[in-house]
Short mmCIF file of C-alpha atoms and ligand atoms in Angstrom, two decimals:
data_model
loop_
_atom_site.label_atom_id
_atom_site.label_comp_id
_atom_site.label_asym_id
_atom_site.label_seq_id
_atom_site.Cartn_x
_atom_site.Cartn_y
_atom_site.Cartn_z
CA MET A 1 28.54 61.48 115.05
CA TYR A 2 30.44 64.29 116.81
CA LYS A 3 31.28 67.92 116.11
CA GLU A 4 34.75 68.13 114.57
CA ASP A 5 36.11 70.23 117.44
CA LEU A 6 34.65 68.14 120.26
CA LEU A 7 38.08 67.55 121.85
CA LYS A 8 39.83 70.68 120.60
CA GLY A 9 42.41 72.00 123.06
CA LYS A 10 42.37 68.79 125.13
CA THR A 11 45.46 66.66 125.67
CA ILE A 12 44.97 62.93 126.14
CA ILE A 13 47.56 60.29 127.02
CA VAL A 14 46.87 56.82 125.59
CA THR A 15 48.93 53.93 126.99
CA GLY A 16 49.55 51.27 124.37
CA GLY A 17 48.37 53.80 121.77
CA GLY A 18 50.70 52.63 118.99
CA THR A 19 48.81 49.43 118.13
CA GLY A 20 45.37 47.86 117.99
CA LEU A 21 42.46 49.41 119.83
CA GLY A 22 44.60 52.04 121.57
CA ARG A 23 45.70 53.33 118.20
CA SER A 24 42.13 53.39 116.86
CA MET A 25 40.84 55.32 119.89
CA ALA A 26 43.80 57.73 119.85
CA THR A 27 43.24 58.37 116.13
CA ARG A 28 39.58 59.19 116.75
CA PHE A 29 40.47 61.59 119.61
CA SER A 30 42.99 63.26 117.30
CA GLU A 31 40.45 63.59 114.46
CA LEU A 32 38.22 65.45 116.92
CA GLY A 33 40.94 67.94 117.79
CA ALA A 34 42.82 66.50 120.79
CA ASN A 35 46.61 66.56 121.22
CA ILE A 36 47.69 62.98 121.80
CA VAL A 37 50.54 61.26 123.61
CA ILE A 38 50.93 57.56 122.79
CA ALA A 39 53.11 55.68 125.26
CA SER A 40 54.36 52.10 125.37
CA ARG A 41 57.56 50.03 125.31
CA LYS A 42 58.35 49.85 121.56
CA LEU A 43 59.48 53.31 120.50
CA ASP A 44 59.92 52.38 116.80
CA VAL A 45 56.32 51.14 116.62
CA LEU A 46 55.08 54.30 118.36
CA GLN A 47 57.05 56.62 116.07
CA GLN A 48 55.74 54.96 112.93
CA ALA A 49 52.19 54.98 114.29
CA ALA A 50 52.42 58.66 115.32
CA LYS A 51 53.59 59.61 111.82
CA GLU A 52 50.76 57.72 110.09
CA MET A 53 48.14 58.93 112.57
CA SER A 54 49.07 62.58 112.27
CA GLU A 55 49.17 62.31 108.44
CA LYS A 56 45.61 60.98 108.65
CA THR A 57 44.16 63.46 111.16
CA GLY A 58 46.41 66.52 110.87
CA GLY A 59 46.73 66.49 114.68
CA LYS A 60 49.74 66.48 117.00
CA ILE A 61 50.75 63.00 118.19
CA LEU A 62 53.72 62.66 120.50
CA PRO A 63 55.24 59.16 120.84
CA LEU A 64 56.95 58.47 124.20
CA GLN A 65 58.61 55.31 125.43
CA LEU A 66 57.08 53.88 128.60
CA ASP A 67 56.84 50.66 130.55
CA VAL A 68 53.73 51.16 132.69
CA ARG A 69 55.27 48.92 135.36
CA LYS A 70 57.71 51.75 136.20
CA PRO A 71 56.05 54.62 138.11
CA GLU A 72 59.06 56.93 137.83
CA LEU A 73 58.74 56.79 134.02
CA ILE A 74 55.03 57.59 134.28
CA GLU A 75 55.81 60.79 136.20
CA SER A 76 58.26 61.81 133.52
CA ILE A 77 55.65 61.16 130.78
CA ILE A 78 53.24 63.50 132.59
CA ASN A 79 55.94 66.19 132.90
CA THR A 80 56.93 65.89 129.23
CA THR A 81 53.29 66.11 128.17
CA VAL A 82 52.76 69.28 130.21
CA GLU A 83 55.96 70.81 128.75
CA GLU A 84 54.85 69.97 125.23
CA PHE A 85 51.12 70.74 125.37
CA GLY A 86 50.61 72.85 128.52
CA SER A 87 48.40 70.40 130.43
CA VAL A 88 46.96 66.88 130.52
CA ASP A 89 43.17 66.54 130.40
CA GLY A 90 42.58 62.83 129.92
CA LEU A 91 44.13 59.40 130.33
CA LEU A 92 43.18 56.24 128.48
CA ASN A 93 44.51 53.22 130.40
CA ASN A 94 44.64 50.83 127.47
CA ALA A 95 48.01 49.00 127.75
CA ALA A 96 47.67 45.32 128.62
CA GLY A 97 49.41 41.98 128.57
CA ASN A 98 47.61 38.69 128.13
CA PHE A 99 47.94 35.12 126.84
CA VAL A 100 45.87 31.94 127.10
CA SER A 101 47.08 29.10 129.27
CA PRO A 102 45.73 26.52 131.68
CA THR A 103 46.32 28.28 134.99
CA GLU A 104 48.19 25.39 136.59
CA ARG A 105 50.85 25.73 133.87
CA LEU A 106 51.65 29.33 134.77
CA SER A 107 54.78 30.23 136.70
CA TYR A 108 54.46 32.84 139.45
CA ARG A 109 56.39 35.20 137.19
CA ALA A 110 53.97 34.67 134.29
CA PHE A 111 51.02 35.53 136.56
CA ASP A 112 52.86 38.59 137.94
CA THR A 113 53.78 39.81 134.46
CA VAL A 114 50.16 40.14 133.34
CA ILE A 115 48.96 41.59 136.65
CA ASP A 116 51.83 44.06 136.70
CA ILE A 117 51.02 45.45 133.23
CA VAL A 118 47.23 45.38 133.55
CA LEU A 119 46.53 46.33 137.16
CA ARG A 120 49.71 47.88 138.55
CA GLY A 121 50.29 49.84 135.32
CA THR A 122 46.75 51.21 135.51
CA TYR A 123 46.87 52.23 139.16
CA TYR A 124 50.37 53.69 138.86
CA PHE A 125 49.29 55.96 136.01
CA THR A 126 45.95 56.78 137.63
CA LEU A 127 47.61 57.66 140.92
CA ALA A 128 50.37 59.76 139.35
CA LEU A 129 47.93 61.75 137.23
CA GLY A 130 45.35 62.07 140.02
CA LYS A 131 48.00 63.55 142.34
CA HIS A 132 49.07 65.93 139.55
CA TRP A 133 45.49 67.10 138.91
CA ILE A 134 44.63 67.47 142.60
CA ASN A 135 47.80 69.47 143.15
CA LYS A 136 47.04 71.74 140.17
CA LYS A 137 43.31 71.93 141.06
CA GLN A 138 42.53 70.73 137.55
CA PRO A 139 39.62 68.49 136.45
CA GLY A 140 40.29 65.33 134.45
CA SER A 141 38.83 62.23 132.86
CA ILE A 142 40.28 58.74 133.18
CA LEU A 143 38.99 55.91 131.05
CA SER A 144 40.23 52.33 131.41
CA ILE A 145 39.74 49.44 129.01
CA VAL A 146 38.72 46.24 130.80
CA THR A 147 36.92 43.16 129.39
CA THR A 148 33.56 41.51 129.95
CA TYR A 149 35.26 38.65 131.81
CA ALA A 150 36.21 41.21 134.43
CA TYR A 151 32.55 40.76 135.54
CA THR A 152 32.28 37.01 135.16
CA GLY A 153 35.82 35.72 135.50
CA SER A 154 37.13 33.38 132.82
CA GLY A 155 39.24 30.27 132.78
CA TYR A 156 42.45 30.25 130.69
CA VAL A 157 43.02 34.01 131.04
CA VAL A 158 42.99 34.13 134.83
CA PRO A 159 45.73 36.74 135.47
CA SER A 160 44.03 39.07 132.99
CA ALA A 161 40.61 38.47 134.59
CA VAL A 162 42.02 39.23 138.04
CA GLY A 163 43.80 42.38 136.84
CA LYS A 164 40.82 43.73 134.89
CA ALA A 165 38.45 43.07 137.82
CA GLY A 166 40.85 45.09 139.97
CA ILE A 167 40.62 47.98 137.52
CA ILE A 168 36.84 48.04 137.95
CA GLY A 169 37.36 48.24 141.73
CA LEU A 170 39.81 51.10 141.23
CA THR A 171 37.46 52.94 138.87
CA ARG A 172 34.42 52.74 141.13
CA SER A 173 36.36 53.52 144.32
CA LEU A 174 38.14 56.57 142.98
CA ALA A 175 35.03 57.87 141.21
CA ALA A 176 33.50 58.16 144.68
CA GLU A 177 36.63 59.56 146.33
CA TRP A 178 37.83 61.98 143.64
CA GLY A 179 34.49 63.34 142.42
CA LYS A 180 35.07 66.30 144.73
CA TYR A 181 38.17 67.15 142.68
CA LYS A 182 36.14 66.96 139.43
CA ILE A 183 38.07 63.89 138.37
CA ARG A 184 35.84 61.36 136.59
CA LEU A 185 36.77 57.69 136.14
CA ASN A 186 34.96 55.27 133.85
CA ALA A 187 35.72 52.00 132.10
CA ILE A 188 34.70 50.21 128.92
CA ALA A 189 34.31 46.44 128.76
CA PRO A 190 34.72 45.39 125.11
CA GLY A 191 33.85 41.99 123.72
CA PRO A 192 35.92 40.74 120.78
CA PHE A 193 37.41 43.42 118.51
CA PRO A 194 40.02 41.83 116.22
CA THR A 195 43.59 43.11 116.65
CA PRO A 196 46.84 41.33 115.79
CA GLY A 197 48.05 41.69 119.41
CA ALA A 198 45.04 39.97 120.97
CA TRP A 199 44.35 37.46 118.22
CA LYS A 200 47.85 35.97 118.09
CA ARG A 201 47.94 35.52 121.88
CA LEU A 202 44.36 34.41 122.52
CA PHE A 203 43.31 32.35 119.50
CA PRO A 204 46.02 29.78 118.79
CA ASP A 205 43.55 28.14 116.36
CA PRO A 206 41.36 30.39 114.10
CA LYS A 207 38.43 28.03 114.79
CA PHE A 208 38.35 29.40 118.36
CA ALA A 209 37.56 32.88 117.01
CA ASP A 210 34.72 31.46 114.83
CA TYR A 211 33.27 29.75 117.89
CA MET A 212 33.29 33.06 119.73
CA VAL A 213 31.44 34.89 116.93
CA ASN A 214 28.73 32.21 116.76
CA ARG A 215 27.73 32.76 120.35
CA ILE A 216 27.46 36.56 120.04
CA PRO A 217 23.78 37.56 119.67
CA LEU A 218 24.64 40.16 116.99
CA LYS A 219 26.70 37.47 115.15
CA ARG A 220 29.71 39.64 114.49
CA VAL A 221 32.80 41.05 116.16
CA GLY A 222 33.08 44.73 117.05
CA GLU A 223 34.34 47.44 114.71
CA HIS A 224 37.10 49.68 116.04
CA ILE A 225 35.16 52.84 115.21
CA GLU A 226 32.28 51.68 117.43
CA LEU A 227 34.63 51.40 120.40
CA ALA A 228 36.43 54.64 119.50
CA ASN A 229 33.14 56.58 119.45
CA LEU A 230 32.12 55.21 122.85
CA ALA A 231 35.56 56.06 124.26
CA THR A 232 35.24 59.58 122.84
CA TYR A 233 31.91 60.11 124.58
CA LEU A 234 33.21 58.90 127.95
CA MET A 235 36.44 60.90 127.62
CA SER A 236 34.70 64.13 126.59
CA GLU A 237 32.80 66.67 128.67
CA GLN A 238 29.60 65.47 126.97
CA SER A 239 29.59 62.68 129.58
CA GLY A 240 30.31 65.16 132.38
CA TYR A 241 27.81 63.57 134.82
CA VAL A 242 28.93 59.96 134.19
CA THR A 243 31.48 58.62 136.64
CA GLY A 244 32.28 55.25 138.19
CA ASP A 245 30.55 53.36 135.41
CA VAL A 246 31.59 50.46 133.23
CA VAL A 247 30.00 50.40 129.79
CA THR A 248 29.81 47.09 127.95
CA ILE A 249 30.24 46.97 124.15
CA ASP A 250 30.12 43.31 123.14
CA GLY A 251 27.14 42.62 120.84
CA GLY A 252 25.40 40.96 123.80
CA GLU A 253 28.08 38.28 124.22
CA TRP A 254 28.49 38.06 127.97
CA LEU A 255 24.79 38.08 128.78
CA ALA A 256 24.19 35.42 126.14
CA GLY A 257 26.77 33.27 127.91
CA ALA A 258 25.22 33.93 131.30
CA GLY A 259 21.44 33.54 130.74
CA GLU A 260 20.28 30.12 131.90
CA PHE A 261 18.06 29.35 128.88
CA ASN A 262 20.01 31.08 126.13
CA PHE A 263 21.28 27.67 124.92
CA MET A 264 17.80 27.28 123.39
CA GLU A 265 18.99 29.36 120.46
CA SER A 266 20.00 26.07 118.86
CA ILE A 267 16.41 24.80 118.83
CA LYS A 268 14.91 25.04 115.32
CA GLU A 269 11.42 26.42 114.47
CA ASP A 270 9.94 23.00 113.67
CA GLN A 271 11.32 21.64 116.93
CA TRP A 272 9.63 24.52 118.76
CA ASP A 273 6.34 23.62 117.01
CA GLU A 274 6.70 20.09 118.32
CA ILE A 275 7.77 21.15 121.82
CA GLN A 276 4.96 23.67 122.19
CA LYS A 277 2.34 21.24 120.97
CA ARG A 278 3.53 18.78 123.59
CA MET A 279 3.83 21.30 126.42
CA LYS A 280 0.48 23.01 125.82
CA LYS A 281 -1.19 19.63 126.17
C1 LIG B 301 52.60 30.82 129.57
C2 LIG B 301 53.96 32.68 129.38
C3 LIG B 301 53.44 32.94 128.07
C4 LIG B 301 52.45 32.04 127.55
C5 LIG B 301 54.91 34.46 128.55
N1 LIG B 301 54.85 33.65 129.61
N2 LIG B 301 54.06 34.04 127.58
N3 LIG B 301 53.53 31.64 130.12
N4 LIG B 301 52.08 31.00 128.34
N5 LIG B 301 51.93 32.20 126.35
C6 LIG B 301 55.64 33.75 130.82
C7 LIG B 301 57.14 33.66 130.56
O1 LIG B 301 57.55 32.30 130.44
C8 LIG B 301 57.72 34.35 131.79
O2 LIG B 301 57.69 33.52 132.94
C9 LIG B 301 56.71 35.45 132.06
O3 LIG B 301 55.49 35.05 131.41
C10 LIG B 301 57.15 36.80 131.49
O4 LIG B 301 57.41 36.64 130.10
P1 LIG B 301 58.25 37.72 129.27
O5 LIG B 301 58.20 37.30 127.85
O6 LIG B 301 59.56 37.95 129.94
O7 LIG B 301 57.35 39.04 129.55
P2 LIG B 301 57.34 40.44 128.82
O8 LIG B 301 58.48 40.56 127.83
O9 LIG B 301 57.18 41.47 129.86
O10 LIG B 301 56.00 40.37 127.88
C11 LIG B 301 54.72 40.42 128.44
C12 LIG B 301 53.73 39.44 127.77
C13 LIG B 301 53.71 39.65 126.24
C14 LIG B 301 52.38 39.71 128.42
C15 LIG B 301 54.18 38.02 128.06
O11 LIG B 301 52.73 38.79 125.65
C16 LIG B 301 53.39 41.06 125.85
O12 LIG B 301 54.30 41.90 125.73
N6 LIG B 301 52.08 41.39 125.65
C17 LIG B 301 51.64 42.78 125.34
C18 LIG B 301 50.47 42.84 124.40
C19 LIG B 301 49.32 41.93 124.69
O13 LIG B 301 49.41 40.99 125.50
N7 LIG B 301 48.19 42.18 123.97
C20 LIG B 301 46.98 41.41 124.12
C21 LIG B 301 45.97 42.13 124.91
S1 LIG B 301 44.45 41.36 124.58
P3 LIG B 301 59.00 32.67 133.44
O14 LIG B 301 58.56 32.08 134.74
O15 LIG B 301 59.21 31.64 132.36
O16 LIG B 301 60.12 33.64 133.56
C22 LIG B 301 43.42 41.42 125.85
C23 LIG B 301 42.01 41.20 125.41
C24 LIG B 301 41.20 40.19 126.06
O17 LIG B 301 43.79 41.67 126.96
C25 LIG B 301 39.81 39.96 125.53
C26 LIG B 301 39.70 39.44 124.11
C27 LIG B 301 38.33 39.05 123.69
P1 LIG B 302 47.47 45.16 121.59
O1 LIG B 302 47.51 45.79 120.24
O2 LIG B 302 48.41 44.05 121.88
O3 LIG B 302 47.62 46.32 122.65
C1 LIG B 302 48.31 46.22 123.86
C2 LIG B 302 49.18 47.46 123.97
O4 LIG B 302 49.74 47.52 125.29
C3 LIG B 302 50.35 47.47 122.99
O5 LIG B 302 50.35 48.69 122.28
C4 LIG B 302 51.59 47.38 123.87
O6 LIG B 302 52.66 48.15 123.31
C5 LIG B 302 51.09 47.95 125.18
N1 LIG B 302 51.83 47.43 126.33
C6 LIG B 302 51.96 46.15 126.70
N2 LIG B 302 52.75 46.06 127.79
C7 LIG B 302 53.08 47.33 128.12
C8 LIG B 302 53.87 47.90 129.15
N3 LIG B 302 54.47 47.14 130.09
N4 LIG B 302 54.01 49.25 129.20
C9 LIG B 302 53.42 50.04 128.26
N5 LIG B 302 52.65 49.56 127.27
C10 LIG B 302 52.51 48.22 127.20
O7 LIG B 302 46.01 44.57 121.90
P2 LIG B 302 44.55 45.23 121.82
O8 LIG B 302 43.64 44.15 121.43
O9 LIG B 302 44.57 46.49 121.04
O10 LIG B 302 44.25 45.57 123.35
C11 LIG B 302 44.07 46.89 123.81
C12 LIG B 302 43.25 46.90 125.08
O11 LIG B 302 41.94 46.40 124.82
C13 LIG B 302 43.81 46.04 126.20
O12 LIG B 302 43.55 46.66 127.44
C14 LIG B 302 42.98 44.78 126.10
O13 LIG B 302 42.92 44.06 127.31
C15 LIG B 302 41.64 45.39 125.76
N6 LIG B 302 40.68 44.48 125.16
C16 LIG B 302 40.87 44.03 123.89
C17 LIG B 302 39.91 43.22 123.32
C18 LIG B 302 40.03 42.74 121.91
O14 LIG B 302 39.17 41.99 121.48
N7 LIG B 302 41.03 43.13 121.15
C19 LIG B 302 38.79 42.85 124.06
C20 LIG B 302 38.64 43.32 125.36
C21 LIG B 302 39.58 44.14 125.90
P3 LIG B 302 54.21 47.77 123.46
O15 LIG B 302 54.36 46.36 123.07
O16 LIG B 302 54.91 48.79 122.59
O17 LIG B 302 54.55 48.02 124.92
#
């Protein structure tokens, strides 16, 4: 889909890049020539991932330990990246925390924990890197991974919904404010893309995942490469005039859930024959 050197010479930091979707997107950026920093809490997981990823792509992948809830660590990640690769050109805010629970069962600390990783972590990194770029008079691209329930809200994942909605506010606001510095900010709202991290926390019973697939118009979950290619486009200069946008990649799921009459999918052809005969009369 892309030229092999699309991201050559670029350096991209991916938070939570050692597992799941972050790893898939980081691997794709690396295949297309970017230097990659993957940063999250579990250094052993990152180191193993970096080794496997660079064996696959031949690119440079630097694993660095980071808790996105600590801004002073974020600044040191930016400094280390510049020392290692000369500059930072892109940030993928991908790290997240989430679990399903009736909201009334959550402690204040449980709510804070998810918000702190999802929203605070994203604005800490965005702010630190934005200041760095503005100071250096350098352009940059920031991409954040949200969810479709950032638009709609969703019961049972309320702290995540609140945090992800906040990221959309951040993305749109700063796209307007920082355009003059040639800093672009966009977001992607994925529907379900199976990963061990999400599946073990969000689908306590595998039947729940089947239910989700049935209501997706395209009748399947997403493939990591589909998300990785979209992320590549939005991260690269090919999307140089796109900023402040949120692109949905969900097989039509959220609109199917929202449209008033979409429940009629369950009506069979012979039932339609009967209904239409009756209604035309
Ligand atoms: C209720 C819970 C809970 C649960 C933790 N807590 N798990 N409450 N139900 N299942 C509460 C704890 O009791 C504690 O509150 C507080 O949350 C903090 O818990 P810790 O374990 O100390 O937090 P921490 O070690 O920082 O771990 C953060 C985490 C964990 C979010 C709880 O799950 C994690 O590390 N997640 C990272 C990866 C992840 O979540 N990936 C999924 C992303 S999927 P008290 O009051 O008891 O001290 C996603 C996709 C959505 O976002 C869309 C899919 C279609
Ligand atoms: P995942 O594998 O669990 O990814 C979450 C990542 O965040 C992990 O690598 C984790 O690494 C990192 N992380 C968590 N807390 C952190 C912290 N405090 N500091 C730094 N890093 C931290 O799950 P995933 O499914 O790939 O999710 C990736 C992103 O996609 C998330 O933003 C998620 O909300 C979004 N998303 C996923 C889906 C889906 O269907 N999978 C759908 C919509 C949106 P450590 O544990 O090493 O810190």
